[in-house]
PDB file of C-alpha atoms in Angstrom:
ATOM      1  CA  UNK A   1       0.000   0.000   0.000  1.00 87.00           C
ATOM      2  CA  UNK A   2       1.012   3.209  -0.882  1.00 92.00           C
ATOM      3  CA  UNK A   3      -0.409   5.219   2.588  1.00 94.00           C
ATOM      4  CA  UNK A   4       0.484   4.307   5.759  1.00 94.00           C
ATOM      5  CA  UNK A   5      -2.251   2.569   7.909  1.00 93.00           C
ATOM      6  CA  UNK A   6      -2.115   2.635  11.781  1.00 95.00           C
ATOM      7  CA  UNK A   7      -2.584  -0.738  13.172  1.00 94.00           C
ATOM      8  CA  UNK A   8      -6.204  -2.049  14.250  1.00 93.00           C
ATOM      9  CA  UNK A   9      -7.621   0.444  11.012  1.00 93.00           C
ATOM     10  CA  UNK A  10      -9.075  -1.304   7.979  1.00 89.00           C
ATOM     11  CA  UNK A  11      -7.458  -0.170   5.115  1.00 91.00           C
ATOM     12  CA  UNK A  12     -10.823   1.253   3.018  1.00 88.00           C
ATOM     13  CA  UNK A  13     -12.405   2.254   6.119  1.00 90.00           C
ATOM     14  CA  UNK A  14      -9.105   4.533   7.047  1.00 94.00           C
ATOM     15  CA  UNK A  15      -8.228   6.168   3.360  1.00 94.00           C
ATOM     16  CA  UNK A  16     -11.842   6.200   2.047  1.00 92.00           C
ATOM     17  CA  UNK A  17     -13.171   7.715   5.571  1.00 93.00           C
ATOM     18  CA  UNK A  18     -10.959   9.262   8.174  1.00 95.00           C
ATOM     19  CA  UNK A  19      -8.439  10.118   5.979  1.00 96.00           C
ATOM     20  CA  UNK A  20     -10.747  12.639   3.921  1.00 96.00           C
ATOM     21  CA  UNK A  21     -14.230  12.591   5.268  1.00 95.00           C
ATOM     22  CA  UNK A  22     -15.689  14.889   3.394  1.00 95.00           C
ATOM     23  CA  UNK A  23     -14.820  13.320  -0.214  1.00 96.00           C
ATOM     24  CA  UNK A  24     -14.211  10.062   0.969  1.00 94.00           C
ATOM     25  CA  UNK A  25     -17.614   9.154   2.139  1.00 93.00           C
ATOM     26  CA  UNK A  26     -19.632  11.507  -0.742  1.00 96.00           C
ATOM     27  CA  UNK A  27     -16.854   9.204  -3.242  1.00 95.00           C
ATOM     28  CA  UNK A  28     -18.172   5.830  -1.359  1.00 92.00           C
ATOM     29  CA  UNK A  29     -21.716   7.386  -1.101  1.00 94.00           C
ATOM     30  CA  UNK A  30     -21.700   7.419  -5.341  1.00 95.00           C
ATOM     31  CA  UNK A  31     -19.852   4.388  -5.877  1.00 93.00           C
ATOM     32  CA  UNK A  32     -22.198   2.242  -3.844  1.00 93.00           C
ATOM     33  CA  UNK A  33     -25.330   4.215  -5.626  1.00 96.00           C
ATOM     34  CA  UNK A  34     -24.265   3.030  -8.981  1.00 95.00           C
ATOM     35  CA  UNK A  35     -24.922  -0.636  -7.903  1.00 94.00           C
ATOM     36  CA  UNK A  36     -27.781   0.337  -5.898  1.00 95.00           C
ATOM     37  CA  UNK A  37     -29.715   2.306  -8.270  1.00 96.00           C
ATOM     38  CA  UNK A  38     -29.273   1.404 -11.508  1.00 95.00           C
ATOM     39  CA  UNK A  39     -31.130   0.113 -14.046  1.00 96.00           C
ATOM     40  CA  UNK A  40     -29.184  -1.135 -16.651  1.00 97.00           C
ATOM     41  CA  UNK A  41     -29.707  -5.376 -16.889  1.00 97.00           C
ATOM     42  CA  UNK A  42     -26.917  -7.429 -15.679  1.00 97.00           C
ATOM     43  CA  UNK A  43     -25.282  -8.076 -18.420  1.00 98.00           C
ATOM     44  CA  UNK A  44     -24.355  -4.541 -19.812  1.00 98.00           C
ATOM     45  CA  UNK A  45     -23.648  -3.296 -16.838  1.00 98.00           C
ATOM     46  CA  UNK A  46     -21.024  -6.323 -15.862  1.00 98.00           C
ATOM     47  CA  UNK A  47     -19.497  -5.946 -19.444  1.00 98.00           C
ATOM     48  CA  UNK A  48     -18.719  -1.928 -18.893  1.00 98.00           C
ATOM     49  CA  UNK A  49     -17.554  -2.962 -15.526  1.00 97.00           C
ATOM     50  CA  UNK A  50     -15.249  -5.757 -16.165  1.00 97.00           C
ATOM     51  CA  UNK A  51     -14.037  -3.626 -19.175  1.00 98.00           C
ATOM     52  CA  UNK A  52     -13.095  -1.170 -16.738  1.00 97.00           C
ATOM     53  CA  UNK A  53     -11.273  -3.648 -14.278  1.00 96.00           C
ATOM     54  CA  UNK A  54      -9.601  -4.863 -16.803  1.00 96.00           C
ATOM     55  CA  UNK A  55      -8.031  -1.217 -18.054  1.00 96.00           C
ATOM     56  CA  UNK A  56      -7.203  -0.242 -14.544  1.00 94.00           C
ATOM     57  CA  UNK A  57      -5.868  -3.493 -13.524  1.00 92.00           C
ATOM     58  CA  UNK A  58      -7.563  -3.513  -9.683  1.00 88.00           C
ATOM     59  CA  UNK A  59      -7.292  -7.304  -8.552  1.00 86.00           C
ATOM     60  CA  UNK A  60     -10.695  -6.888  -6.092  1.00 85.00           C
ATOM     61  CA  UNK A  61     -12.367  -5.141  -9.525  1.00 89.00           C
ATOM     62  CA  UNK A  62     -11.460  -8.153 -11.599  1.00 90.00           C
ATOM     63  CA  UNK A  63     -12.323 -10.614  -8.940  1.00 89.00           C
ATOM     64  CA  UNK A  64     -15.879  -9.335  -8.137  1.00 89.00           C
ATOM     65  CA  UNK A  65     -18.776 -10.474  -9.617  1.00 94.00           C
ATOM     66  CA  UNK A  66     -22.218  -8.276  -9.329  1.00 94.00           C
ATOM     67  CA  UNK A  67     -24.702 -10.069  -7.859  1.00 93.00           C
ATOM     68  CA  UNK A  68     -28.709  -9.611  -8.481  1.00 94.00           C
ATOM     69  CA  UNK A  69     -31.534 -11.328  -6.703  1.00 92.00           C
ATOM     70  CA  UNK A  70     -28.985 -14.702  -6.471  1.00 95.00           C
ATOM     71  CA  UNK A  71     -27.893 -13.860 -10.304  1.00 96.00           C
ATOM     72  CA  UNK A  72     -24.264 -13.811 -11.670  1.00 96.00           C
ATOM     73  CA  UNK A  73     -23.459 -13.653 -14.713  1.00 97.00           C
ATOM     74  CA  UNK A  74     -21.186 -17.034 -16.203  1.00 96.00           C
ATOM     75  CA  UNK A  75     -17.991 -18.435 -15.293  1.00 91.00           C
ATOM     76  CA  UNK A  76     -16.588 -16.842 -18.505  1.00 95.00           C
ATOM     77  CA  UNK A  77     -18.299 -13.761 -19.173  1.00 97.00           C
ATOM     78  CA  UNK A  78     -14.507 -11.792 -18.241  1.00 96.00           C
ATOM     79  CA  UNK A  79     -12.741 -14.277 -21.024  1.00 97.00           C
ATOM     80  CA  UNK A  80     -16.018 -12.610 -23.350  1.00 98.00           C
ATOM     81  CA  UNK A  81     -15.655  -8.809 -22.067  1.00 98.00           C
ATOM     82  CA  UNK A  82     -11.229  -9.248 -23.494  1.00 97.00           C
ATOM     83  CA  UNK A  83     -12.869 -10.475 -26.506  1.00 98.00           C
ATOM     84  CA  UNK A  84     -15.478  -8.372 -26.650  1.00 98.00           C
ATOM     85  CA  UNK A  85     -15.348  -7.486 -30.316  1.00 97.00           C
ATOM     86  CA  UNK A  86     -15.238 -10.760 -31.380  1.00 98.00           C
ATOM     87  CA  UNK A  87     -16.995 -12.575 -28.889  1.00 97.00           C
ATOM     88  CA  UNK A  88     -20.047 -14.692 -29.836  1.00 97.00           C
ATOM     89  CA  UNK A  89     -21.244 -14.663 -26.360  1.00 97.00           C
ATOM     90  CA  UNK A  90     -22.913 -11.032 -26.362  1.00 98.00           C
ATOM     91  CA  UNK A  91     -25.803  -9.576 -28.126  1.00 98.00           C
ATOM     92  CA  UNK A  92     -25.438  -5.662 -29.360  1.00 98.00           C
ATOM     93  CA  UNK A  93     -26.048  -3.691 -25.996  1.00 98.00           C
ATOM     94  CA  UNK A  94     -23.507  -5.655 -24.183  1.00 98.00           C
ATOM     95  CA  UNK A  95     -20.717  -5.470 -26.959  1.00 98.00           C
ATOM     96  CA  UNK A  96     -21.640  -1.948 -27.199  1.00 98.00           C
ATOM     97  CA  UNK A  97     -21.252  -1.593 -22.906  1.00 98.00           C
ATOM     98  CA  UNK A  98     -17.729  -3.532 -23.700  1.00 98.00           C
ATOM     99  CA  UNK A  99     -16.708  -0.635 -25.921  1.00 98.00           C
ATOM    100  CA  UNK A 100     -17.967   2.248 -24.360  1.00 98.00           C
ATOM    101  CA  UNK A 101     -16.461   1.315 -21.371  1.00 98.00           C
ATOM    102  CA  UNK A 102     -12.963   0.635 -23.185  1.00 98.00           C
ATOM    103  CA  UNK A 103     -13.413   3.982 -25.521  1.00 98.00           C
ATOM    104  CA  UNK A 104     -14.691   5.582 -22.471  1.00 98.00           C
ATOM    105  CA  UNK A 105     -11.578   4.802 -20.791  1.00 98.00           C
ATOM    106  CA  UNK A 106      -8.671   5.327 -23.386  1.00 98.00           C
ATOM    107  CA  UNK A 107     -10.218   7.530 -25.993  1.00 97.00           C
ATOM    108  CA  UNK A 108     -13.089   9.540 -25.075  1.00 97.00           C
ATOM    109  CA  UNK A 109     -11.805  12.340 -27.568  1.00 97.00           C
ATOM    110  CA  UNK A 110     -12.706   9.771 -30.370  1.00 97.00           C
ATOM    111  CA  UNK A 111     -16.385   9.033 -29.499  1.00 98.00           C
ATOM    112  CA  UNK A 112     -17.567   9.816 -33.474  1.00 97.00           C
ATOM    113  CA  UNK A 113     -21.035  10.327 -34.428  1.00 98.00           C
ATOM    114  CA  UNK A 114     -20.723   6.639 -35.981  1.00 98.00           C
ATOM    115  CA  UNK A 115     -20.253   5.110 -32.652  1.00 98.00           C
ATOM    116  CA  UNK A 116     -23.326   7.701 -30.615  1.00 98.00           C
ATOM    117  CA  UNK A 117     -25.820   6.589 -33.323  1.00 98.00           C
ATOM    118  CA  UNK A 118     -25.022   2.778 -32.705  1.00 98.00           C
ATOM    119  CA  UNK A 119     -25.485   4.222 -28.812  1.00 98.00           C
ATOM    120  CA  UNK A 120     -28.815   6.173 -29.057  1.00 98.00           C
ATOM    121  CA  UNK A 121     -30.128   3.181 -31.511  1.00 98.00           C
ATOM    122  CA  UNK A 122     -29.737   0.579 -28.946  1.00 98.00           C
ATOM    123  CA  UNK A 123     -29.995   2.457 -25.131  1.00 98.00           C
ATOM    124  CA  UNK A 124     -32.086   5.382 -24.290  1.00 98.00           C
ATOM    125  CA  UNK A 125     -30.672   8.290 -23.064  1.00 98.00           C
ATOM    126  CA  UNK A 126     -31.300   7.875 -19.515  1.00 97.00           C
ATOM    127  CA  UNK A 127     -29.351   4.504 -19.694  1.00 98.00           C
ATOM    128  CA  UNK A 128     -26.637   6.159 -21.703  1.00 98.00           C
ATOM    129  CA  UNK A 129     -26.288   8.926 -18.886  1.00 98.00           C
ATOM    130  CA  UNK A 130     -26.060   5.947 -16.278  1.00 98.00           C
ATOM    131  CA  UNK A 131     -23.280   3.908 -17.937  1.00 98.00           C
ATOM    132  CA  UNK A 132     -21.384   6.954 -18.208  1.00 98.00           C
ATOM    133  CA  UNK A 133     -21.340   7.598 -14.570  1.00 97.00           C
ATOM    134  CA  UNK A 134     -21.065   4.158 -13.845  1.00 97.00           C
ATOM    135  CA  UNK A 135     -17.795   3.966 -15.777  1.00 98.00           C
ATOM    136  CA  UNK A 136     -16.648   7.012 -14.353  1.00 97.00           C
ATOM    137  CA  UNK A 137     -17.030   5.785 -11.104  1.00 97.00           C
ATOM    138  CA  UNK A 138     -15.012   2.369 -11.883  1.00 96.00           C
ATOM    139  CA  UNK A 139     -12.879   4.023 -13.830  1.00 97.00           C
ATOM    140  CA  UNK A 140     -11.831   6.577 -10.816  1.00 96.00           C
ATOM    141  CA  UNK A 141     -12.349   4.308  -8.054  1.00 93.00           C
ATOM    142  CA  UNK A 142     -10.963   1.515  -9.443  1.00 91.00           C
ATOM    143  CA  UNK A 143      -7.339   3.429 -10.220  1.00 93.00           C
ATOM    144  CA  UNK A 144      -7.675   5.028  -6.922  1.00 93.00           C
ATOM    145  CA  UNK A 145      -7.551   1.437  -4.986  1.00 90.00           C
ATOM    146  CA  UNK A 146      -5.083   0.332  -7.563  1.00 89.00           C
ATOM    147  CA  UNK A 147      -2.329   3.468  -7.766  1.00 93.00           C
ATOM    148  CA  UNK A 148      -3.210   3.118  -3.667  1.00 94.00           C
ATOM    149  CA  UNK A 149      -2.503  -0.217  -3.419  1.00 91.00           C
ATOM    150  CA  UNK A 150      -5.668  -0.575  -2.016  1.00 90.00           C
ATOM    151  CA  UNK A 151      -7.079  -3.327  -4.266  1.00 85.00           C
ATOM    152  CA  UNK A 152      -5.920  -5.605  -2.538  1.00 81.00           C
ATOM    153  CA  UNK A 153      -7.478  -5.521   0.150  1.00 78.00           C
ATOM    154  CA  UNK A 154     -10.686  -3.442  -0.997  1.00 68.00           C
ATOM    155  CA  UNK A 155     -14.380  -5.397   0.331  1.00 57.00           C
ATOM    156  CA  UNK A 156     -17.295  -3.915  -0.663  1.00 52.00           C
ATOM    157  CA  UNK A 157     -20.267  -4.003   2.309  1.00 48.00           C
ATOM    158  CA  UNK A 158     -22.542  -7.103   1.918  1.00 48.00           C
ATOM    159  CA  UNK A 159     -19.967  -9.644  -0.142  1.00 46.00           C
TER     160      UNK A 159
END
């Protein structure tokens, strides 16, 4: 780990809370809200997400599997999200989560009108405003825990 953790403190708990209150628990706040509240199926939503773990490289990202009602999605649905543009395993909205998360990610600048009419043509835009703040938040919590060395050690409440 990259910060120093006094004995008897859990890692998270420390940097994410006592450390910096006042971001730290609005930051945990929004990154617990995008699994609470969203409405994107499974599927989608584990592709942009896995996408993301894999970019940033955070172990507990990559490990973690989304869980709804008892529901997970298979074994190897990560192998599919690396392949992703080949990939027979997805239909169009969860290729299309794969690669927004991935352009999302390395080269937002490039987002052409090409790729936002394949977007508005298969999500509305109330489920293209929540995948982008869902990848935001992997994408910046995700390299926080990692560059932190906090991924290692990272548990989310209820797994």
């Amino acid at each position: 780990m990259r910060i120093d953790v006094p004995d008897g403190q859990h890692p998270i708990e420390y940097v994410w809370g006592d450390l910096v209150p006042g971001i730290g628990m609005a930051a945990a706040n929004f990154s617990l809200s995008v699994y609470a509240h969203t409405t994107l199926g499974l599927r989608e939503f584990e592709a942009a997400r896995l996408r993301i773990a894999q970019i940033n490289g955070c172990l507990f990202c990559l490990d973690w599997r989304t869980d709804r009602d008892g529901e997970k999605v298979e074994e190897d649905f990560a192998d599919a999200v690396t392949e992703w543009r080949t990939t027979r395993a997805f239909d169009d909205r969860t290729r299309l989560a794969a690669e927004y998360a991935e352009r999302y990610a390395l080269d937002h600048h490039n987002l052409d009108e090409e790729f936002w009419e394949r977007m508005t043509a298969h999500y509305s835009q109330v489920e293209i405003v929540e995948l982008s703040m869902s990848i935001g938040s992997w994408l910046a919590f995700g390299r926080l825990n990692h560059v932190l060395g906090l991924d290692g050690v990272c548990v989310l409440p209820g797994s």
